[in-house]
Tab-separated table of C-alpha atoms in Angstrom:
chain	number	residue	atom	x	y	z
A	1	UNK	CA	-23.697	-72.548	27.641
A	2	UNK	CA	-26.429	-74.359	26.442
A	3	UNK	CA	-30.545	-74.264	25.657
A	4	UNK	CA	-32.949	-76.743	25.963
A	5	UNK	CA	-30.115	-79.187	26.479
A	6	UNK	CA	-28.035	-78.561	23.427
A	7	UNK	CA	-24.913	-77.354	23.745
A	8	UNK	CA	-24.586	-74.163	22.516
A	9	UNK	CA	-22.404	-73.231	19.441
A	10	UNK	CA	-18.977	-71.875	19.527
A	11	UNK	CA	-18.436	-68.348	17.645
A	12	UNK	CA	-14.830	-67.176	17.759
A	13	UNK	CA	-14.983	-63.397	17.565
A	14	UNK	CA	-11.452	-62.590	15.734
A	15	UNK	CA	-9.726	-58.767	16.397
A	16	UNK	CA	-7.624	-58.499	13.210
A	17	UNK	CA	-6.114	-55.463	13.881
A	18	UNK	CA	-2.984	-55.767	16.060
A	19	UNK	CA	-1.834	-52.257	16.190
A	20	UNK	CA	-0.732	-51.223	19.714
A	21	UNK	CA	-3.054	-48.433	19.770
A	22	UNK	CA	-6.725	-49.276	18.392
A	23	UNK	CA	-10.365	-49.455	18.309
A	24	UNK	CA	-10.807	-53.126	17.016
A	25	UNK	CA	-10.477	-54.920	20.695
A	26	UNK	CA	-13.124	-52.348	22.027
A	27	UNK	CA	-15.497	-52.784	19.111
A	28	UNK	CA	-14.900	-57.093	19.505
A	29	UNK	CA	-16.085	-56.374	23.344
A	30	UNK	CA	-19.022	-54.590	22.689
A	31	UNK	CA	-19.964	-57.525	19.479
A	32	UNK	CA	-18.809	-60.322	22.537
A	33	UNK	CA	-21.413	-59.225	24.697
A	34	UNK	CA	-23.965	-58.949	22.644
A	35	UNK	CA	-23.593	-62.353	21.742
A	36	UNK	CA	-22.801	-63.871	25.022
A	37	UNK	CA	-26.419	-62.548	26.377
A	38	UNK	CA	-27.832	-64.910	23.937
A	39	UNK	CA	-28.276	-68.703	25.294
A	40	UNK	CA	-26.964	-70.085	21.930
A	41	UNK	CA	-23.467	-69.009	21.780
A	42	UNK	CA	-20.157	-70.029	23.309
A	43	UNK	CA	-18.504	-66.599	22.355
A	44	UNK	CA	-14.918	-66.982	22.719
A	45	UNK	CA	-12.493	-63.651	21.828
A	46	UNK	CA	-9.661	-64.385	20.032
A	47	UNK	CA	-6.761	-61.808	19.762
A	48	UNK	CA	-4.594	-61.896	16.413
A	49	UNK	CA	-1.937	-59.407	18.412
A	50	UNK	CA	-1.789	-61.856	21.149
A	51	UNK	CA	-1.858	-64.982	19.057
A	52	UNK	CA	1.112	-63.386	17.651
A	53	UNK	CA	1.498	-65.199	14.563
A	54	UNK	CA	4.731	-64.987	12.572
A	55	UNK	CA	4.729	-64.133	8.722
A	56	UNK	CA	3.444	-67.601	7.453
A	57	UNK	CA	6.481	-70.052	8.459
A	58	UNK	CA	4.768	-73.359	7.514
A	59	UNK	CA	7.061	-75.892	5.129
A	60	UNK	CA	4.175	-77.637	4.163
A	61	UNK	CA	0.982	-76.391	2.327
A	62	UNK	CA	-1.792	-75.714	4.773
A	63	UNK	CA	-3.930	-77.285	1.434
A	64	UNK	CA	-2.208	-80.223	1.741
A	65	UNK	CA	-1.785	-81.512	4.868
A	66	UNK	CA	-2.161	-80.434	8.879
A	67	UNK	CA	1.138	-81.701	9.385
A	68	UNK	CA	2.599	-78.572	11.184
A	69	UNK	CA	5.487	-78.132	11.970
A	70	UNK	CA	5.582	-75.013	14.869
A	71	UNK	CA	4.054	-74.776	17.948
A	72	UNK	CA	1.920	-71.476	17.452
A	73	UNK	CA	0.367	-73.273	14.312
A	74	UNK	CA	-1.032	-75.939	16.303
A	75	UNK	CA	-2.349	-73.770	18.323
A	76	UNK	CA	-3.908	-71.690	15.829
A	77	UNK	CA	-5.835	-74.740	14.418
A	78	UNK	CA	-6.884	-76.112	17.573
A	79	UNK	CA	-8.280	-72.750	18.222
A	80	UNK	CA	-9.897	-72.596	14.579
A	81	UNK	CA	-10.601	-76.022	14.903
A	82	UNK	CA	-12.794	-75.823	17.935
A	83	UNK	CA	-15.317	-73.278	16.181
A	84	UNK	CA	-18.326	-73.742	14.273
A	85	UNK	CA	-18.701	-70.050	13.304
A	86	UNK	CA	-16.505	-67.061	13.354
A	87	UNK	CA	-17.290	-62.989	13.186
A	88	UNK	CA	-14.321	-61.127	12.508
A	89	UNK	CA	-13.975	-57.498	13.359
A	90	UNK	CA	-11.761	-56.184	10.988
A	91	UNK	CA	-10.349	-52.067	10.018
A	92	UNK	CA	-9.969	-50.915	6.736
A	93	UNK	CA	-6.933	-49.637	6.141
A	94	UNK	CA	-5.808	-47.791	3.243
A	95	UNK	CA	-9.104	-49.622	1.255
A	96	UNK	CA	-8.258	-53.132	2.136
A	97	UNK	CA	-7.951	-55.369	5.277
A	98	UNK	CA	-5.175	-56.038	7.507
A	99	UNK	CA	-1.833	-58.294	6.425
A	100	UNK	CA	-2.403	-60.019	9.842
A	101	UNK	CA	-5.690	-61.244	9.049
A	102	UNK	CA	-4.607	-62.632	5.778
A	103	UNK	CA	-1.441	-64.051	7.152
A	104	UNK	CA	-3.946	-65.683	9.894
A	105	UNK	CA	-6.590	-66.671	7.202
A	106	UNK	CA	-3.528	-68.427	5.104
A	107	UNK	CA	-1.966	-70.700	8.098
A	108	UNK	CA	-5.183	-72.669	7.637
A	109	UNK	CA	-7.023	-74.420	5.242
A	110	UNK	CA	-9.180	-77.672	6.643
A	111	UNK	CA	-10.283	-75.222	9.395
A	112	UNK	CA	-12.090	-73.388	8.069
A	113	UNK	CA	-14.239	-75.429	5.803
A	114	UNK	CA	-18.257	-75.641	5.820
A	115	UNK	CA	-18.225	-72.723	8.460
A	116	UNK	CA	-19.989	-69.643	8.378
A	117	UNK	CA	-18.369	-66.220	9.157
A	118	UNK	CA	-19.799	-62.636	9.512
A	119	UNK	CA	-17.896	-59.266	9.371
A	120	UNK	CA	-18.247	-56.512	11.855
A	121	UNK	CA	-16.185	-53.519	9.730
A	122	UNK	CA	-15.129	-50.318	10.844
A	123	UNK	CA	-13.486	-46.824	9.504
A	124	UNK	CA	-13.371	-43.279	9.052
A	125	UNK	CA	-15.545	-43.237	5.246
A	126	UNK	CA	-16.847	-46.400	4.291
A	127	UNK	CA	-16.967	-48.164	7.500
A	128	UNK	CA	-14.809	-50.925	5.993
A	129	UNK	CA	-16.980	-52.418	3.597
A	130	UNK	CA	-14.126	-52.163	0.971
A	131	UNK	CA	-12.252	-54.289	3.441
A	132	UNK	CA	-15.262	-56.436	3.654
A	133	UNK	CA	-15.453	-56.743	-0.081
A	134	UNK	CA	-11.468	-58.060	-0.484
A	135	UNK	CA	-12.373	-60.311	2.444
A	136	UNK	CA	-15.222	-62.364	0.561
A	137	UNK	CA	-13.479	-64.229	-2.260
A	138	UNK	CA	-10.758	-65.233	0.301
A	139	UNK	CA	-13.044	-66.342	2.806
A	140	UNK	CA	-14.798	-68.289	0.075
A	141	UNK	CA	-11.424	-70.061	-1.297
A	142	UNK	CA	-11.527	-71.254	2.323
A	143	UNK	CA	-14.508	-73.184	1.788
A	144	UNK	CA	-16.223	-70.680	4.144
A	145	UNK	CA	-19.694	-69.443	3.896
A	146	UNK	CA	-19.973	-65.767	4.287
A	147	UNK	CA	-23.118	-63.784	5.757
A	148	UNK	CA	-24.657	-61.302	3.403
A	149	UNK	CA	-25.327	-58.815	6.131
A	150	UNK	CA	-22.850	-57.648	8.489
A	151	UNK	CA	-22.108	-54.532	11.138
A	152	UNK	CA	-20.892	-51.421	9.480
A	153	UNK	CA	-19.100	-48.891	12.459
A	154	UNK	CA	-18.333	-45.518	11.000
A	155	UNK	CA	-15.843	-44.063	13.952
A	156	UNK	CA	-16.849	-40.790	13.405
A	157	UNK	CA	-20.592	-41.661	14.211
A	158	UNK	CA	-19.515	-43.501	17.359
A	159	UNK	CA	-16.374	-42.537	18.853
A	160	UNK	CA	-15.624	-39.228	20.789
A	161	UNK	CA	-12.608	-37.061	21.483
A	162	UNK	CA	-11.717	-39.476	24.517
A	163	UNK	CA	-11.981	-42.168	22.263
A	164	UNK	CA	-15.128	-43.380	23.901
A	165	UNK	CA	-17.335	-45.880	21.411
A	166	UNK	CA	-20.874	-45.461	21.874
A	167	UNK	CA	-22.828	-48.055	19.761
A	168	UNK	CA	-25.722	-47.086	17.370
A	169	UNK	CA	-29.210	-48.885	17.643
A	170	UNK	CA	-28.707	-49.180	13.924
A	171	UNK	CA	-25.025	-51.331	14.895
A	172	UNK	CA	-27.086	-53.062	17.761
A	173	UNK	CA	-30.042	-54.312	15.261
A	174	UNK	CA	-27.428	-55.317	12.631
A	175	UNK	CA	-25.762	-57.442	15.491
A	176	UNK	CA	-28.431	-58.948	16.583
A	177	UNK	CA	-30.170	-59.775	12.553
A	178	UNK	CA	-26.404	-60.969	12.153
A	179	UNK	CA	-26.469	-63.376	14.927
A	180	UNK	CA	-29.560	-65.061	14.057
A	181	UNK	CA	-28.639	-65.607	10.393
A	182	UNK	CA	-25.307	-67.189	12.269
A	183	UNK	CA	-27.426	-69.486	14.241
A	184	UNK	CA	-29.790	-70.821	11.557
A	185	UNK	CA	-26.993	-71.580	9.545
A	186	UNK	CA	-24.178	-72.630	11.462
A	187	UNK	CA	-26.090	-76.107	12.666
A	188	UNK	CA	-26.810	-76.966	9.259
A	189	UNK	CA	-22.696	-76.614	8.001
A	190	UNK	CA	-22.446	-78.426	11.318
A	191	UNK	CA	-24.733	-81.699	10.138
A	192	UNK	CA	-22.880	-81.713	6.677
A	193	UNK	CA	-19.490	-80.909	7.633
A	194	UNK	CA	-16.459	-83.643	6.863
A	195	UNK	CA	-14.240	-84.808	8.871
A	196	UNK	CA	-11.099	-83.089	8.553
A	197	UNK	CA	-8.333	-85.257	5.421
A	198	UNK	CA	-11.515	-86.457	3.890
A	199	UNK	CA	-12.211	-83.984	0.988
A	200	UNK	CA	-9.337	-85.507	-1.414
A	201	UNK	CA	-9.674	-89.197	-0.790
A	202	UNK	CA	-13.256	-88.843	-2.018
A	203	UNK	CA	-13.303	-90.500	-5.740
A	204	UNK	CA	-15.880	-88.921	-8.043
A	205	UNK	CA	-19.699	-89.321	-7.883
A	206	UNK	CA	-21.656	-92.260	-9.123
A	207	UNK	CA	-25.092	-92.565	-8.965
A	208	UNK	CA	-25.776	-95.245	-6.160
A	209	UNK	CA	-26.304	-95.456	-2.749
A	210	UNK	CA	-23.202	-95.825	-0.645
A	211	UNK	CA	-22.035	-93.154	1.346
A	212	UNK	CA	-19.243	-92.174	-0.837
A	213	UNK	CA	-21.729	-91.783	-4.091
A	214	UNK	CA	-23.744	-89.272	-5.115
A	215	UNK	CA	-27.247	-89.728	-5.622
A	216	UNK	CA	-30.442	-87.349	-7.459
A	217	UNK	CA	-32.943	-87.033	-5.740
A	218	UNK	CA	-36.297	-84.323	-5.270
A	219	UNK	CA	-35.938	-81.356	-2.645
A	220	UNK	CA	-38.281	-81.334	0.262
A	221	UNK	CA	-39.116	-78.171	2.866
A	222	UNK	CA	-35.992	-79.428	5.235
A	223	UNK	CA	-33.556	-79.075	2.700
A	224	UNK	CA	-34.073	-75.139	2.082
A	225	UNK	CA	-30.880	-74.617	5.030
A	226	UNK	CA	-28.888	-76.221	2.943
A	227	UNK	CA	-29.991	-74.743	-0.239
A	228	UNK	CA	-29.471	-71.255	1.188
A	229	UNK	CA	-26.117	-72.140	1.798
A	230	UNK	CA	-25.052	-73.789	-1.168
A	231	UNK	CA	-26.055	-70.764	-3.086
A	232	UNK	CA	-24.612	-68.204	-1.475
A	233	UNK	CA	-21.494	-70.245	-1.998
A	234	UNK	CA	-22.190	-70.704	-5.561
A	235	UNK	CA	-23.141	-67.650	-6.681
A	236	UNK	CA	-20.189	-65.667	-4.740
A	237	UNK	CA	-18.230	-66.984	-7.698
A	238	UNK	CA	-20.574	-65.861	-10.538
A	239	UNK	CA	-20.444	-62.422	-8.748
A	240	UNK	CA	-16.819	-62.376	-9.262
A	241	UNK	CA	-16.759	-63.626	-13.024
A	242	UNK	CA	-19.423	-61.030	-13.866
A	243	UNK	CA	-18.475	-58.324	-11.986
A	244	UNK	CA	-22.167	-57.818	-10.164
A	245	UNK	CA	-23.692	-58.103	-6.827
A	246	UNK	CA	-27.240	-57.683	-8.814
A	247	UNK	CA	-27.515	-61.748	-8.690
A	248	UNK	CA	-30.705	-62.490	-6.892
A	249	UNK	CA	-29.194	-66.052	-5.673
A	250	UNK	CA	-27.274	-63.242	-3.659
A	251	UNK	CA	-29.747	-61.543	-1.977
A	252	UNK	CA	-31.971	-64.324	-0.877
A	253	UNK	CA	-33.832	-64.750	2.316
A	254	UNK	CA	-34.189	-68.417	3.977
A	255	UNK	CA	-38.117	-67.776	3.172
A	256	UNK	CA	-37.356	-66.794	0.216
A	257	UNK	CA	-35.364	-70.209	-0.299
A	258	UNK	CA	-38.734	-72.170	1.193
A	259	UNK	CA	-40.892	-70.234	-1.121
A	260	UNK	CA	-39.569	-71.325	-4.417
A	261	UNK	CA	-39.326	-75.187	-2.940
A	262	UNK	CA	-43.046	-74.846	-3.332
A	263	UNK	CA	-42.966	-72.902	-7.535
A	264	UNK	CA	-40.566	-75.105	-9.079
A	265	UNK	CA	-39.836	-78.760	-9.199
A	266	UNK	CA	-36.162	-78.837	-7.037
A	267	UNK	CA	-33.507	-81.520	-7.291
A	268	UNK	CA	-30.613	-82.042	-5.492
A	269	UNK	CA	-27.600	-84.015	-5.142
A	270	UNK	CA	-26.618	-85.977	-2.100
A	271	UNK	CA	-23.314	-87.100	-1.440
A	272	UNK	CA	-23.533	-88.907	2.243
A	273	UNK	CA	-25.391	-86.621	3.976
A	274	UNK	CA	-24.459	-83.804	2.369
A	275	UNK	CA	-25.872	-81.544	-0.766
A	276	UNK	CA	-23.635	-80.839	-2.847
A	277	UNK	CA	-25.576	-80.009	-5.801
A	278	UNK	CA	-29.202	-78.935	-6.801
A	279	UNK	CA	-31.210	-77.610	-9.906
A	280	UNK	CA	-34.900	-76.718	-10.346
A	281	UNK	CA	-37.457	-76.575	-12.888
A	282	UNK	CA	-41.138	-75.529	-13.973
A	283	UNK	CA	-43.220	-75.421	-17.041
A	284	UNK	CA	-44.439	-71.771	-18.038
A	285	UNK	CA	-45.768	-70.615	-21.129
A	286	UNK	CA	-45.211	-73.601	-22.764
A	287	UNK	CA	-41.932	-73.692	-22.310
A	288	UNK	CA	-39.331	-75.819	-19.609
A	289	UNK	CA	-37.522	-73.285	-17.425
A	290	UNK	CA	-34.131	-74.295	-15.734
A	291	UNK	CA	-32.778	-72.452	-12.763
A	292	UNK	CA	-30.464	-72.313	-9.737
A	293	UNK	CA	-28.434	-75.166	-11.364
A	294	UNK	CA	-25.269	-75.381	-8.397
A	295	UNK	CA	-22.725	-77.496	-7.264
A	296	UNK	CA	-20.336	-76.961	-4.435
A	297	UNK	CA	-17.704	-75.144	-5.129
A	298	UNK	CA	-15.392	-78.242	-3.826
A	299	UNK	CA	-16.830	-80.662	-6.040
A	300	UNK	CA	-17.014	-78.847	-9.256
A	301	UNK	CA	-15.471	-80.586	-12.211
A	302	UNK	CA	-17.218	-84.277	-11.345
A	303	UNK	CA	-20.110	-84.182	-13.671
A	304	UNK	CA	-22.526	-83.569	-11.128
A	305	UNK	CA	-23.650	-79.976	-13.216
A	306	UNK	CA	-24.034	-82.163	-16.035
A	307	UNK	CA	-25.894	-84.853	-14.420
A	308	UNK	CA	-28.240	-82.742	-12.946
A	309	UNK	CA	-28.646	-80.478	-16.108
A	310	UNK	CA	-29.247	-84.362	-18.024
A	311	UNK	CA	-31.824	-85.050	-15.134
A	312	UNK	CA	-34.491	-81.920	-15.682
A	313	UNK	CA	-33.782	-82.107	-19.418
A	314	UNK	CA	-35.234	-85.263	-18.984
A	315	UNK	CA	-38.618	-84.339	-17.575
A	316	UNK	CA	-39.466	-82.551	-20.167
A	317	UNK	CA	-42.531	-83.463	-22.622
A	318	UNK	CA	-42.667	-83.803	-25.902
A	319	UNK	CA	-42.510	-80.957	-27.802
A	320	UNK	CA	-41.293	-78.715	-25.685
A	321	UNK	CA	-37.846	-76.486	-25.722
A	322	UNK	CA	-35.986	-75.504	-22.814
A	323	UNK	CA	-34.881	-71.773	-21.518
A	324	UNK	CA	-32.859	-71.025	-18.827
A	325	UNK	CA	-30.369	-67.930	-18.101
A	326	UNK	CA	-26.728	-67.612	-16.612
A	327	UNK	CA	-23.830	-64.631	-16.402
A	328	UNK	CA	-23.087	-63.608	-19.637
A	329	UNK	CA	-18.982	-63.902	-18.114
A	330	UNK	CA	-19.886	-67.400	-17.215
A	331	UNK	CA	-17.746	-69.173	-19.748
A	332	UNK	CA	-17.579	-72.786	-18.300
A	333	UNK	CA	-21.758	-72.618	-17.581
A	334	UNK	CA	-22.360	-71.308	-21.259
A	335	UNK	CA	-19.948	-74.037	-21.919
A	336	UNK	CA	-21.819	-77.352	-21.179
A	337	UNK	CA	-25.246	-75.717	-22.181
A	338	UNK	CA	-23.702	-75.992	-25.876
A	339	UNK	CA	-22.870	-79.368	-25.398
A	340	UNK	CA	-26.614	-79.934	-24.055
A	341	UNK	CA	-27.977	-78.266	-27.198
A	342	UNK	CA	-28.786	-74.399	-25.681
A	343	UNK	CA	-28.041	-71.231	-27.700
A	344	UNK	CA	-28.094	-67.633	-26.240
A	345	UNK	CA	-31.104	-66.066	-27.573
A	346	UNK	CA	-30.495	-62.617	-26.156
A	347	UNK	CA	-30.289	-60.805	-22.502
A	348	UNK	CA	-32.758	-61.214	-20.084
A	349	UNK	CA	-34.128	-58.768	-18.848
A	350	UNK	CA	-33.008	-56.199	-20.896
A	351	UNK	CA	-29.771	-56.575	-18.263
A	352	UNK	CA	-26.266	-57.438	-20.589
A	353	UNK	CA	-24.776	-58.615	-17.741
A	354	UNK	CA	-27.509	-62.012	-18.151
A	355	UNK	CA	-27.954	-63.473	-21.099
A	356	UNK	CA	-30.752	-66.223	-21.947
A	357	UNK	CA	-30.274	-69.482	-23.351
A	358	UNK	CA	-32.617	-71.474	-25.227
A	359	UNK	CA	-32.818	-75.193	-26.379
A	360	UNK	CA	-35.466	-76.086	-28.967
A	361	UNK	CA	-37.802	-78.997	-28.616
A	362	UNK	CA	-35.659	-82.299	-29.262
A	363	UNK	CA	-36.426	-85.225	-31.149
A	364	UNK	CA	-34.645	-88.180	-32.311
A	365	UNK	CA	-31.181	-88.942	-31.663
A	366	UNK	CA	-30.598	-85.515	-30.248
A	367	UNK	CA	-33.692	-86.033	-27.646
A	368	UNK	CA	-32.001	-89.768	-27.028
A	369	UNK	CA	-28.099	-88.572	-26.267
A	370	UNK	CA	-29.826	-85.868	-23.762
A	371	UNK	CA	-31.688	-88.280	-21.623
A	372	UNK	CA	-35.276	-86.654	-23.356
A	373	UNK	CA	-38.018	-88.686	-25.168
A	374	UNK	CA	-41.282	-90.238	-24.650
A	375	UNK	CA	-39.185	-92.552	-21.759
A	376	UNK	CA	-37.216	-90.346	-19.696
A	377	UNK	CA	-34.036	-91.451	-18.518
């Protein structure tokens, strides 16, 4: 399918459960034609009982290489492969997610990179969002971007003694919000997706302008896509180290995203095409505040936090100290704001799960080795 003469984007629907007697292939259905009524999609169903995948037989790392050995692995990748976005309709069982889907998730690696996924959960209590919950670091590992929102089916609401599943209009509204979010975001992993074998012959960023190095430069309106995305990816990990879903990086909106493009001064990093890094900054009160300082999950460890961190620090005027906040769990963050010359100078917020950070005016040698005096680097 197609609109407006663009071809339409491919969403695998994936039935992890592969019990001979279940609800998951009847749920996928009803998701499948939701999303096959819309003109964007190429909705494609595919069966984890019928793909029939052994327990993971692969000699070789999936990490490593897509040198595969067996016959249903290659087809497994050339099915992943062919996807830009996935929605898997997982069961919870016994508060976690089916050893099929994880065996399925772990054949792969390359994949799945830079695409998004959604969940569409079921069970008796919860409705699977416990499964939904183990499912978010993994997917993440993957280099996936999870949605925020996703379909929650509690069988007793919807299924009868017959075993008949009649859909909510809450489940049909959560579909729907879930399929837009899918295609706003799925074009824009598209455009900054690598080509598969690429990610570890890339050498470390250098400021320049090739298409290997990485470059700083200001954020305009078109980039708030793949802001949204970067931090969603980003702060997924800080939710883990702290141990909170309270993160408002989180819980963003796209608008909200386009909104703060216009209240702080936003930088990112561009490695080719792709962001890979970003970091904002205003003046208020007198003082600089630092926020929403990412990178990629992939290219952490390069010097591109530090870089940018270096590059506000250096827009700062004279006489003026620097706040910012971060997870108070956040070891490696608190880390290089040391080295930069911060201090925690209490929570924020009053919440102890935040602590703020505060740098005092430099001068001197200090403001020279951090990039800050009356001639910013």
């Amino acid at each position: 399918m197609s609109t407006n003469g663009i071809a339409a984007l491919r969403l695998n629907v994936v039935v992890a459960s592969t019990r001979p007697v279940r609800v998951g292939d009847r749920i996928a259905a009803w998701f499948a034609r939701i999303a096959e009524a819309r003109p964007d999609f190429d909705v494609h169903v595919v069966d984890l009982a019928e793909l029939n995948l052994p327990p993971l037989d692969e000699p070789e790392a999936a990490i490593g290489s897509q040198d595969y050995k067996n016959v249903h692995t290659r087809r497994w990748s050339l099915l992943t492969a062919a996807a830009d976005a996935f929605v898997v309709v997982t069961p919870e069982y016994n508060r976690g997610y089916p050893a099929a889907l994880k065996n399925a998730l772990d054949y792969l690696f390359v994949e799945w990179q830079d695409k998004p996924i959604g969940f569409v959960s079921y069970g008796m209590t919860s409705g699977g969002l416990r499964a939904v919950a183990q499912l978010v670091p993994v997917v993440t590992a993957l280099g996936m971007v999870p949605l925020r929102d996703g379909v929650v089916v509690r069988l007793r609401e919807v299924l009868d003694d017959c075993g008949t599943l009649s859909p909510t209009a809450g489940m049909l509204d959560a579909a729907q919000a879930m399929l837009d979010d899918l295609a706003r975001l799925t074009p824009v992993l598209a455009a900054v997706r690598r080509e598969p074998g690429t990610a570890a012959a890339e050498p470390p960023g250098r400021t320049g302008s090739s298409a290997t190095d990485w470059t700083i430069v200001a954020a305009g309106s078109d980039d708030a896509g793949e802001l949204l995305t970067l931090q969603r990816a980003c702060w997924v990990q800080e939710a883990l180290a702290n141990q909170s879903l309270t993160i408002p990086a989180l819980h963003e909106s796209y608008d909200d995203v386009l909104a703060g493009l216009s209240t702080w001064d936003t930088y990112v990093v561009r490695q080719g095409a792709r962001l890979v890094g970003a970091v904002r900054q205003r003046l208020v009160d007198g003082e600089q505040e630092i926020g929403r300082l990412m990178v990629a999950p992939d290219r952490q460890g390069r010097g591109l936090g530090r870089a940018l961190l270096e590059h506000v620090l250096g827009l700062v005027p004279d006489g003026v100290g620097s706040v910012l906040t971060t997870g108070a769990q956040s070891t490696d963050n608190q880390r290089m704001y040391r080295k930069a010359g911060f201090e925690i100078s209490g929570s924020s917020t009053g919440d102890p799960g935040i602590v703020r950070m505060r740098r005092p005016a430099p001068s001197g040698a200090q403001g020279a080795r951090y990039g800050v005096g009356p001639e910013p680097n």
